[in-house]
């Protein structure tokens, strides 16, 4: 098996990519609730199967006060209690954009998200989904692995 590329090594080899994605996040982060951003990052990472990002974003969410119960139910947010209408719309948008190769964005989802978040909010949500999908692809393709406490 070939050596895995670590997260720190990736940053050393290509800092402009990490900085660029960070700048996009900074541009939109102040307009979105940090708890909502955590849910988006964690859910998209679940869909994409990125263990590294799931581990990191779950830990960050908990550090910022997210309840473990909500993280436990996030994969089934459609039917699970405890998610606000705004969170559900953001998660629907995140899932639609992450799975866009499989189906176009549903008109009902588009209209509902636009009504709730407005034009700028949709752009900001889209940017957050773009960022985490980019990081998931970087992490998965370069075989980033989380460091677990038991290791």
PDB file of C-alpha atoms in Angstrom:
ATOM      1  CA  UNK A   1       0.000   0.000   0.000  1.00  0.00           C
ATOM      2  CA  UNK A   2       1.282   3.450  -0.869  1.00  0.00           C
ATOM      3  CA  UNK A   3       1.860   6.088   1.782  1.00  0.00           C
ATOM      4  CA  UNK A   4      -1.150   8.252   2.513  1.00  0.00           C
ATOM      5  CA  UNK A   5      -0.930  11.997   2.009  1.00  0.00           C
ATOM      6  CA  UNK A   6      -1.650  13.652   5.348  1.00  0.00           C
ATOM      7  CA  UNK A   7      -3.743  16.759   5.858  1.00  0.00           C
ATOM      8  CA  UNK A   8      -0.732  18.810   7.074  1.00  0.00           C
ATOM      9  CA  UNK A   9       1.410  17.630   4.155  1.00  0.00           C
ATOM     10  CA  UNK A  10      -1.342  18.625   1.694  1.00  0.00           C
ATOM     11  CA  UNK A  11      -1.328  22.140   3.183  1.00  0.00           C
ATOM     12  CA  UNK A  12       2.472  22.365   2.904  1.00  0.00           C
ATOM     13  CA  UNK A  13       2.485  21.168  -0.709  1.00  0.00           C
ATOM     14  CA  UNK A  14      -0.456  23.256  -1.934  1.00  0.00           C
ATOM     15  CA  UNK A  15      -1.240  26.035   0.561  1.00  0.00           C
ATOM     16  CA  UNK A  16      -3.037  28.151  -2.041  1.00  0.00           C
ATOM     17  CA  UNK A  17      -5.794  25.545  -2.412  1.00  0.00           C
ATOM     18  CA  UNK A  18      -6.424  25.369   1.316  1.00  0.00           C
ATOM     19  CA  UNK A  19      -6.244  29.154   1.589  1.00  0.00           C
ATOM     20  CA  UNK A  20      -8.607  29.610  -1.365  1.00  0.00           C
ATOM     21  CA  UNK A  21     -11.243  27.333   0.120  1.00  0.00           C
ATOM     22  CA  UNK A  22     -10.741  29.092   3.443  1.00  0.00           C
ATOM     23  CA  UNK A  23     -11.307  32.492   1.814  1.00  0.00           C
ATOM     24  CA  UNK A  24     -14.588  31.288   0.303  1.00  0.00           C
ATOM     25  CA  UNK A  25     -15.683  30.072   3.739  1.00  0.00           C
ATOM     26  CA  UNK A  26     -14.714  33.384   5.355  1.00  0.00           C
ATOM     27  CA  UNK A  27     -16.678  35.301   2.709  1.00  0.00           C
ATOM     28  CA  UNK A  28     -19.924  33.542   3.611  1.00  0.00           C
ATOM     29  CA  UNK A  29     -19.427  32.359   7.193  1.00  0.00           C
ATOM     30  CA  UNK A  30     -20.679  35.530   8.861  1.00  0.00           C
ATOM     31  CA  UNK A  31     -24.052  35.297   7.104  1.00  0.00           C
ATOM     32  CA  UNK A  32     -24.775  31.694   8.112  1.00  0.00           C
ATOM     33  CA  UNK A  33     -25.340  30.302  11.584  1.00  0.00           C
ATOM     34  CA  UNK A  34     -22.225  28.300  12.548  1.00  0.00           C
ATOM     35  CA  UNK A  35     -24.427  25.445  13.806  1.00  0.00           C
ATOM     36  CA  UNK A  36     -26.082  25.266  10.383  1.00  0.00           C
ATOM     37  CA  UNK A  37     -22.682  25.208   8.668  1.00  0.00           C
ATOM     38  CA  UNK A  38     -21.617  22.301  10.896  1.00  0.00           C
ATOM     39  CA  UNK A  39     -24.749  20.349   9.939  1.00  0.00           C
ATOM     40  CA  UNK A  40     -24.135  20.984   6.237  1.00  0.00           C
ATOM     41  CA  UNK A  41     -20.477  19.971   6.448  1.00  0.00           C
ATOM     42  CA  UNK A  42     -21.240  16.829   8.424  1.00  0.00           C
ATOM     43  CA  UNK A  43     -24.197  15.744   6.251  1.00  0.00           C
ATOM     44  CA  UNK A  44     -22.365  16.255   2.962  1.00  0.00           C
ATOM     45  CA  UNK A  45     -19.391  14.341   4.361  1.00  0.00           C
ATOM     46  CA  UNK A  46     -21.756  11.488   5.260  1.00  0.00           C
ATOM     47  CA  UNK A  47     -23.160  11.405   1.720  1.00  0.00           C
ATOM     48  CA  UNK A  48     -19.685  11.429   0.190  1.00  0.00           C
ATOM     49  CA  UNK A  49     -18.348   8.828   2.611  1.00  0.00           C
ATOM     50  CA  UNK A  50     -15.478  10.963   3.893  1.00  0.00           C
ATOM     51  CA  UNK A  51     -14.464   9.511   7.253  1.00  0.00           C
ATOM     52  CA  UNK A  52     -11.821  12.180   7.825  1.00  0.00           C
ATOM     53  CA  UNK A  53     -14.282  15.053   7.339  1.00  0.00           C
ATOM     54  CA  UNK A  54     -17.081  13.353   9.279  1.00  0.00           C
ATOM     55  CA  UNK A  55     -14.769  12.888  12.245  1.00  0.00           C
ATOM     56  CA  UNK A  56     -13.489  16.456  12.093  1.00  0.00           C
ATOM     57  CA  UNK A  57     -16.862  18.154  11.570  1.00  0.00           C
ATOM     58  CA  UNK A  58     -18.659  16.118  14.228  1.00  0.00           C
ATOM     59  CA  UNK A  59     -15.962  17.081  16.744  1.00  0.00           C
ATOM     60  CA  UNK A  60     -16.126  20.754  15.727  1.00  0.00           C
ATOM     61  CA  UNK A  61     -19.924  20.737  15.959  1.00  0.00           C
ATOM     62  CA  UNK A  62     -19.832  19.247  19.453  1.00  0.00           C
ATOM     63  CA  UNK A  63     -17.201  21.783  20.535  1.00  0.00           C
ATOM     64  CA  UNK A  64     -19.548  24.553  19.368  1.00  0.00           C
ATOM     65  CA  UNK A  65     -22.435  23.132  21.395  1.00  0.00           C
ATOM     66  CA  UNK A  66     -24.178  20.809  18.945  1.00  0.00           C
ATOM     67  CA  UNK A  67     -26.026  17.949  20.613  1.00  0.00           C
ATOM     68  CA  UNK A  68     -24.736  14.453  19.904  1.00  0.00           C
ATOM     69  CA  UNK A  69     -28.339  13.262  19.515  1.00  0.00           C
ATOM     70  CA  UNK A  70     -28.857  15.548  16.515  1.00  0.00           C
ATOM     71  CA  UNK A  71     -25.622  14.373  14.939  1.00  0.00           C
ATOM     72  CA  UNK A  72     -26.748  10.777  15.499  1.00  0.00           C
ATOM     73  CA  UNK A  73     -29.992  11.457  13.612  1.00  0.00           C
ATOM     74  CA  UNK A  74     -28.571  13.647  10.855  1.00  0.00           C
ATOM     75  CA  UNK A  75     -28.491  10.925   8.195  1.00  0.00           C
ATOM     76  CA  UNK A  76     -32.289  10.660   8.612  1.00  0.00           C
ATOM     77  CA  UNK A  77     -33.047  14.359   9.126  1.00  0.00           C
ATOM     78  CA  UNK A  78     -36.061  14.071   6.785  1.00  0.00           C
ATOM     79  CA  UNK A  79     -37.959  12.077   9.413  1.00  0.00           C
ATOM     80  CA  UNK A  80     -36.080  12.834  12.634  1.00  0.00           C
ATOM     81  CA  UNK A  81     -37.320  15.324  15.220  1.00  0.00           C
ATOM     82  CA  UNK A  82     -35.298  18.276  16.395  1.00  0.00           C
ATOM     83  CA  UNK A  83     -34.403  20.029  13.135  1.00  0.00           C
ATOM     84  CA  UNK A  84     -35.866  23.459  12.339  1.00  0.00           C
ATOM     85  CA  UNK A  85     -37.503  24.328   9.037  1.00  0.00           C
ATOM     86  CA  UNK A  86     -34.481  26.469   8.135  1.00  0.00           C
ATOM     87  CA  UNK A  87     -32.096  23.591   8.905  1.00  0.00           C
ATOM     88  CA  UNK A  88     -34.220  21.161   6.884  1.00  0.00           C
ATOM     89  CA  UNK A  89     -34.199  23.489   3.888  1.00  0.00           C
ATOM     90  CA  UNK A  90     -30.433  23.986   4.106  1.00  0.00           C
ATOM     91  CA  UNK A  91     -29.911  20.225   4.353  1.00  0.00           C
ATOM     92  CA  UNK A  92     -32.225  19.625   1.379  1.00  0.00           C
ATOM     93  CA  UNK A  93     -30.197  22.162  -0.619  1.00  0.00           C
ATOM     94  CA  UNK A  94     -26.912  20.580   0.454  1.00  0.00           C
ATOM     95  CA  UNK A  95     -28.116  17.102  -0.523  1.00  0.00           C
ATOM     96  CA  UNK A  96     -29.506  18.294  -3.872  1.00  0.00           C
ATOM     97  CA  UNK A  97     -26.248  20.011  -4.814  1.00  0.00           C
ATOM     98  CA  UNK A  98     -24.099  17.134  -3.600  1.00  0.00           C
ATOM     99  CA  UNK A  99     -26.155  14.672  -5.682  1.00  0.00           C
ATOM    100  CA  UNK A 100     -26.617  16.979  -8.672  1.00  0.00           C
ATOM    101  CA  UNK A 101     -25.051  14.450 -11.062  1.00  0.00           C
ATOM    102  CA  UNK A 102     -27.914  12.062 -10.242  1.00  0.00           C
ATOM    103  CA  UNK A 103     -30.792  14.522 -10.645  1.00  0.00           C
ATOM    104  CA  UNK A 104     -31.383  18.216 -11.235  1.00  0.00           C
ATOM    105  CA  UNK A 105     -32.290  20.417  -8.277  1.00  0.00           C
ATOM    106  CA  UNK A 106     -36.024  20.051  -7.692  1.00  0.00           C
ATOM    107  CA  UNK A 107     -38.047  23.222  -8.393  1.00  0.00           C
ATOM    108  CA  UNK A 108     -39.848  22.903  -5.044  1.00  0.00           C
ATOM    109  CA  UNK A 109     -36.554  22.692  -3.142  1.00  0.00           C
ATOM    110  CA  UNK A 110     -35.182  25.643  -5.108  1.00  0.00           C
ATOM    111  CA  UNK A 111     -38.251  27.781  -4.442  1.00  0.00           C
ATOM    112  CA  UNK A 112     -38.431  26.908  -0.742  1.00  0.00           C
ATOM    113  CA  UNK A 113     -34.748  27.577  -0.148  1.00  0.00           C
ATOM    114  CA  UNK A 114     -34.916  30.858  -2.054  1.00  0.00           C
ATOM    115  CA  UNK A 115     -37.968  31.970  -0.066  1.00  0.00           C
ATOM    116  CA  UNK A 116     -36.254  31.158   3.253  1.00  0.00           C
ATOM    117  CA  UNK A 117     -32.698  32.350   2.547  1.00  0.00           C
ATOM    118  CA  UNK A 118     -33.042  34.893  -0.270  1.00  0.00           C
ATOM    119  CA  UNK A 119     -30.644  35.254  -3.176  1.00  0.00           C
ATOM    120  CA  UNK A 120     -27.540  36.003  -1.099  1.00  0.00           C
ATOM    121  CA  UNK A 121     -28.329  33.260   1.379  1.00  0.00           C
ATOM    122  CA  UNK A 122     -28.650  30.744  -1.462  1.00  0.00           C
ATOM    123  CA  UNK A 123     -25.267  31.822  -2.788  1.00  0.00           C
ATOM    124  CA  UNK A 124     -23.771  31.466   0.690  1.00  0.00           C
ATOM    125  CA  UNK A 125     -25.319  28.008   1.192  1.00  0.00           C
ATOM    126  CA  UNK A 126     -24.113  26.959  -2.242  1.00  0.00           C
ATOM    127  CA  UNK A 127     -20.592  28.135  -1.395  1.00  0.00           C
ATOM    128  CA  UNK A 128     -20.555  26.085   1.826  1.00  0.00           C
ATOM    129  CA  UNK A 129     -21.705  22.997  -0.076  1.00  0.00           C
ATOM    130  CA  UNK A 130     -19.025  23.649  -2.710  1.00  0.00           C
ATOM    131  CA  UNK A 131     -16.354  23.963  -0.017  1.00  0.00           C
ATOM    132  CA  UNK A 132     -17.167  20.751   1.799  1.00  0.00           C
ATOM    133  CA  UNK A 133     -17.629  18.771  -1.414  1.00  0.00           C
ATOM    134  CA  UNK A 134     -14.195  20.024  -2.490  1.00  0.00           C
ATOM    135  CA  UNK A 135     -12.613  19.057   0.830  1.00  0.00           C
ATOM    136  CA  UNK A 136     -14.322  15.651   0.748  1.00  0.00           C
ATOM    137  CA  UNK A 137     -12.842  14.962  -2.672  1.00  0.00           C
ATOM    138  CA  UNK A 138      -9.407  16.128  -1.585  1.00  0.00           C
ATOM    139  CA  UNK A 139      -9.540  14.024   1.588  1.00  0.00           C
ATOM    140  CA  UNK A 140     -10.957  10.873  -0.010  1.00  0.00           C
ATOM    141  CA  UNK A 141      -8.691  10.882  -3.056  1.00  0.00           C
ATOM    142  CA  UNK A 142      -5.604  11.504  -0.939  1.00  0.00           C
ATOM    143  CA  UNK A 143      -6.687   8.950   1.686  1.00  0.00           C
ATOM    144  CA  UNK A 144      -6.752  11.295   4.669  1.00  0.00           C
ATOM    145  CA  UNK A 145      -7.620   9.293   7.783  1.00  0.00           C
ATOM    146  CA  UNK A 146      -8.922  10.584  11.095  1.00  0.00           C
ATOM    147  CA  UNK A 147      -6.807  10.137  14.182  1.00  0.00           C
ATOM    148  CA  UNK A 148      -8.981   8.383  16.711  1.00  0.00           C
ATOM    149  CA  UNK A 149      -8.426   8.690  20.446  1.00  0.00           C
ATOM    150  CA  UNK A 150      -7.922   4.903  20.681  1.00  0.00           C
ATOM    151  CA  UNK A 151      -5.071   4.965  18.165  1.00  0.00           C
TER     152      UNK A 151
END
